[in-house]
Short mmCIF file of C-alpha atoms in Angstrom, two decimals:
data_model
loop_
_atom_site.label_atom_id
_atom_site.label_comp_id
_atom_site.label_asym_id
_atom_site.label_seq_id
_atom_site.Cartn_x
_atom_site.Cartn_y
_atom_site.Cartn_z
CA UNK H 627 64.27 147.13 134.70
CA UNK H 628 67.30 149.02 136.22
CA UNK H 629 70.62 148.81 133.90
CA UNK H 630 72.48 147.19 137.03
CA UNK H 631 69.85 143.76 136.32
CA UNK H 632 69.73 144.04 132.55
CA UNK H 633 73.92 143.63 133.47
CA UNK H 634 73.28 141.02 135.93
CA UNK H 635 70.57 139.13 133.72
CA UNK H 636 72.95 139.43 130.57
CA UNK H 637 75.85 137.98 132.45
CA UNK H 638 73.87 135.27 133.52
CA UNK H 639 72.46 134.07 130.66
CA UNK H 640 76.11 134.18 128.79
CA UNK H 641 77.65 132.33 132.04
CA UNK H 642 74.82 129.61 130.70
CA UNK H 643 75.31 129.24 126.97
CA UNK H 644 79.21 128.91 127.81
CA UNK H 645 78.68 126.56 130.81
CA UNK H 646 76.98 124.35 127.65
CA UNK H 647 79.18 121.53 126.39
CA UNK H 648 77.12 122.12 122.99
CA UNK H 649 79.20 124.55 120.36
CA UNK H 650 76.99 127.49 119.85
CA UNK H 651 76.49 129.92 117.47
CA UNK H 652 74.19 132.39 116.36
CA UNK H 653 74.19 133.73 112.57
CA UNK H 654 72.45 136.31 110.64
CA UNK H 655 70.24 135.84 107.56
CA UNK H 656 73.39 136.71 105.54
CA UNK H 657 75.36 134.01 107.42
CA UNK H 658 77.38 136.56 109.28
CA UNK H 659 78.54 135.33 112.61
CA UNK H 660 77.57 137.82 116.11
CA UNK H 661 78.04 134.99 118.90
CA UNK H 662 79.65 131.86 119.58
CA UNK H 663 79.97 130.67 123.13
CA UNK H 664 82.89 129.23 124.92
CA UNK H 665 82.46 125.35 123.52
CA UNK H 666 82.42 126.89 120.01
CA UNK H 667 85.34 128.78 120.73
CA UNK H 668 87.16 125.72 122.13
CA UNK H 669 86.59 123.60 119.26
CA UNK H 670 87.96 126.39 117.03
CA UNK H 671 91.00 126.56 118.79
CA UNK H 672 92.11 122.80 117.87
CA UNK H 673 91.35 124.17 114.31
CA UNK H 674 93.83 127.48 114.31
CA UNK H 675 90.31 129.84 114.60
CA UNK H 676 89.77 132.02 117.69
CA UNK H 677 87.10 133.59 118.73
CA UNK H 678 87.73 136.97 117.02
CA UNK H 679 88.19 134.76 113.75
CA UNK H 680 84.75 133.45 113.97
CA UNK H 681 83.06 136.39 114.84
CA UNK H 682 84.88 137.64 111.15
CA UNK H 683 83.40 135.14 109.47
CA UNK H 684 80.42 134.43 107.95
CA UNK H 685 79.06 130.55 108.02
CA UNK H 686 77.56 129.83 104.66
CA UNK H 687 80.79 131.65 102.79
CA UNK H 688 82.51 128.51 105.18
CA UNK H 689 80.31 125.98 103.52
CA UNK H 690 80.46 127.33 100.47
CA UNK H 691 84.52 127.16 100.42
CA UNK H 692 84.14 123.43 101.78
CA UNK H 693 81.57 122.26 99.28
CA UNK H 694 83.93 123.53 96.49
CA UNK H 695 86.99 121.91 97.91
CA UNK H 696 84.84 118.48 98.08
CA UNK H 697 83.82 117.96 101.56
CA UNK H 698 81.64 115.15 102.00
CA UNK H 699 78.20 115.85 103.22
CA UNK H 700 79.27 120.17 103.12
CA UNK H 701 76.38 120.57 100.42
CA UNK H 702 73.48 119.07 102.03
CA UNK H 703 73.94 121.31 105.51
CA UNK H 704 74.64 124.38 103.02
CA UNK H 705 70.83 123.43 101.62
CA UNK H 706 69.51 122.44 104.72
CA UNK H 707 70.84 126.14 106.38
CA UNK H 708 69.45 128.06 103.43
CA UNK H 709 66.02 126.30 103.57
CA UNK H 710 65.55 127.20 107.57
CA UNK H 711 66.80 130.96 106.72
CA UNK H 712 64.17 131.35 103.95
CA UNK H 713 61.66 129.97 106.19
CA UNK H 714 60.89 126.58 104.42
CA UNK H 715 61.57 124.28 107.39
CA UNK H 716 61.81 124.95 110.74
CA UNK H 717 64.85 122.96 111.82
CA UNK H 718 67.40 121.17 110.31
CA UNK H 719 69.46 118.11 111.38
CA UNK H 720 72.79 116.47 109.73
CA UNK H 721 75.34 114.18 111.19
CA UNK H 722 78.82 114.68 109.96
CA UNK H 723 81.87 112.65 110.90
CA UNK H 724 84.91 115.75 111.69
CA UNK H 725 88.18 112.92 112.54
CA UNK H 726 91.48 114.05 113.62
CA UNK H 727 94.45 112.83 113.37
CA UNK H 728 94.27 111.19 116.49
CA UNK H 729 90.36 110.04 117.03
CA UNK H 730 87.39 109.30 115.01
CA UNK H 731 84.89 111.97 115.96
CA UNK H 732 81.18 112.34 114.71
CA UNK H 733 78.73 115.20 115.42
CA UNK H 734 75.49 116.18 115.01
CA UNK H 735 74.39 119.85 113.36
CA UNK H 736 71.48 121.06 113.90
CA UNK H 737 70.11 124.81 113.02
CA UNK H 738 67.03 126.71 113.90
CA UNK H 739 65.48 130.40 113.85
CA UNK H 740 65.94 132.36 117.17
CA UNK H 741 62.72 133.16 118.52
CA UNK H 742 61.48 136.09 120.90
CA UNK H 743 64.18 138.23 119.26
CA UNK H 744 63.00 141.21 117.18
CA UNK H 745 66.22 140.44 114.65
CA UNK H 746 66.05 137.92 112.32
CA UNK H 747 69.17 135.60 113.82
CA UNK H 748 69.42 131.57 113.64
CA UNK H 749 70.83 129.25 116.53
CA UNK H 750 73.43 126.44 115.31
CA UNK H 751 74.21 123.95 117.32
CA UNK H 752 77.64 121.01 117.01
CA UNK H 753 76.37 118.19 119.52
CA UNK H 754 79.75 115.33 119.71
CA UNK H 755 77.84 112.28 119.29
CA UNK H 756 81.01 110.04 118.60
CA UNK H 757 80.07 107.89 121.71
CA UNK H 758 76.76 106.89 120.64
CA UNK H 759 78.42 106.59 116.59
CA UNK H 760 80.92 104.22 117.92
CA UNK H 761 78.64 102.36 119.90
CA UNK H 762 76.11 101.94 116.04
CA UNK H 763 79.06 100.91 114.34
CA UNK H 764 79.81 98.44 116.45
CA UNK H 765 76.43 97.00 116.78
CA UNK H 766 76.58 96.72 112.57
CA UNK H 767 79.85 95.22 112.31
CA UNK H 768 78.81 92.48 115.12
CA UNK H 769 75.53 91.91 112.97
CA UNK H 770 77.42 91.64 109.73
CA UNK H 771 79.90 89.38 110.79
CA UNK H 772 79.77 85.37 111.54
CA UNK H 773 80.04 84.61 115.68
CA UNK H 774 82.31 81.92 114.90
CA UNK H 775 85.18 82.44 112.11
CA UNK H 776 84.48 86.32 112.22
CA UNK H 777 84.34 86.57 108.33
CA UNK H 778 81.46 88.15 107.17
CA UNK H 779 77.68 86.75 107.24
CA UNK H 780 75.40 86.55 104.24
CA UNK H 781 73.76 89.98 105.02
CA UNK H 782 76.98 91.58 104.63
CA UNK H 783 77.57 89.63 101.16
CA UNK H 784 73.92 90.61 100.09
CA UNK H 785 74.81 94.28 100.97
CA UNK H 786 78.09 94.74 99.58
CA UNK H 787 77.71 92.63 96.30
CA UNK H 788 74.94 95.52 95.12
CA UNK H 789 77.95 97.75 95.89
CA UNK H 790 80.21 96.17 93.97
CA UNK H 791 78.06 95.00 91.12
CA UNK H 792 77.35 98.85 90.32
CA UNK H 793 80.87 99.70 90.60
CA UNK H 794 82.01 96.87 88.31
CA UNK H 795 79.20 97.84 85.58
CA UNK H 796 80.55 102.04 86.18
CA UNK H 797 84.29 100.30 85.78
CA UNK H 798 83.79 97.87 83.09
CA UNK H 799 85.55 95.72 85.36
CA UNK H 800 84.57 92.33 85.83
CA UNK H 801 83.76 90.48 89.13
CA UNK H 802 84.81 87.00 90.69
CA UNK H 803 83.24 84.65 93.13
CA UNK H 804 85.24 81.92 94.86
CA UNK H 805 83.52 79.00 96.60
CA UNK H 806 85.36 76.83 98.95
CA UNK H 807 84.02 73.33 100.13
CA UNK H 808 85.91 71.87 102.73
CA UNK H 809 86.34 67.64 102.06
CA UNK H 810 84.99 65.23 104.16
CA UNK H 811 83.76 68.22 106.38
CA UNK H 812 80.60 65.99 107.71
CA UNK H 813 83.34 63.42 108.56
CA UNK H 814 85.43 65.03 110.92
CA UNK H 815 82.54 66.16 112.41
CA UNK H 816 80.78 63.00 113.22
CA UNK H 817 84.21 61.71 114.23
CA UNK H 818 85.76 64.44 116.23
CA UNK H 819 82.88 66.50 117.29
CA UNK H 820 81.69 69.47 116.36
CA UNK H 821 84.34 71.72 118.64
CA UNK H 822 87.50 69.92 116.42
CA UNK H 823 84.58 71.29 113.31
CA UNK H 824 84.91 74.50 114.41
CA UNK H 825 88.31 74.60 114.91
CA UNK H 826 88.33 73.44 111.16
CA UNK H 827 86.04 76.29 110.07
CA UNK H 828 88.50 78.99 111.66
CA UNK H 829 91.25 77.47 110.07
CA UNK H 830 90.10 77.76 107.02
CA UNK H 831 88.34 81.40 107.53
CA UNK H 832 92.10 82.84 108.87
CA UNK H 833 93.45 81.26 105.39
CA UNK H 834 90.17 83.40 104.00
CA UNK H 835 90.50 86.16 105.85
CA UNK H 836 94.51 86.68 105.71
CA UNK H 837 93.60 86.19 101.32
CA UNK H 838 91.18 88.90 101.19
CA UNK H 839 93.46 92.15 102.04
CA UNK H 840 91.63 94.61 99.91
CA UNK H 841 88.26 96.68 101.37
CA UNK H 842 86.65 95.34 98.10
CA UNK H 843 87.38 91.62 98.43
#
């Protein structure tokens, strides 16, 4: 192989990895940083890091600082990284949510060992996945709330009750349930139809709903 097409074949594969809309990088067993491609870079730059930062830095001293500061979720990837590196697993997956101040965003890390390479290096990889998170969370709220008033079903109750039953025994708080009956509900129904029933129901669940204003109630 001539140095002219290990040039050509080395610009090539580099016009590749940065025509990826995946952020790349590639660390060593330390957790030193020698390549991040142009989505990586782009990413960085909405977070005050160039590329010259990144290729400064070293990624588990990063997770390290972020589990210490509290970051939700920081610790697990920090574990996860580690147990690739030292050979235990051979990939490793975590979704993370990453929101600015302007959008909700989710993403999915994943990391794995770089093979054919005499060097012992490891591929990371930020995939946005926000669409498809969106899309979940939607789906969940529709199937935890009622089609007609919009308050939520039963399943949501059964989940979130367990929630707030261990909080309230970690608190030493106590907890209250309110049941309303509406009066002579079979009546107006047989009377004026189920449609003026309905109309009824959401009455009463905008009373509900409008009462509730905490995430706990």
């Amino acid at each position: 192989m001539t140095a002219q097409t290990y040039t050509y074949q080395s610009e090539f594969f580099f016009a590749i990895l940065d025509s990826i809309e995946q952020e790349i990088a590639v660390i060593r067993k330390d957790g030193a940083i020698v390549f991040v491609n142009d989505a990586w870079v782009g990413f960085g730059n909405h977070n005050g890091m160039s590329k010259e930062d990144w290729l400064r830095s070293n990624y588990l001293d990063v997770c390290t600082t972020a589990d210490k500061v509290g970051e939700p979720g920081v610790h697990e990837i920090y574990e996860g990284m580690i147990s690739v590196i030292q050979g235990k697993s051979a990939l490793f997956k975590h979704e993370y949510p990453c929101h600015s101040p302007s959008e909700k965003r989710w993403f999915m890390m994943t990391i794995t060992a770089l093979t054919g390479y005499e060097n012992e290096l490891f591929v990371i990889t930020h995939s946005n996945i926000t669409l498809r998170k969106l899309a979940e969370l939607k789906v969940e709220s529709l199937a935890q709330q009622d089609p007609l008033t919009w308050l939520s079903n039963r399943r949501h109750f059964d989940s979130h009750l367990e929630i707030e039953w261990h909080r309230s025994r970690r608190e030493r708080t106590p907890i209250s349930f309110i049941m309303i009956d509406i009066d002579h509900f079979k009546t107006i129904n047989d009377q004026y139809g189920h449609a003026i029933g309905d109309i009824c129901l959401n009455a009463v669940a905008s009373v509900v709903g409008s009462s509730a204003r905490r995430a706990s109630d």
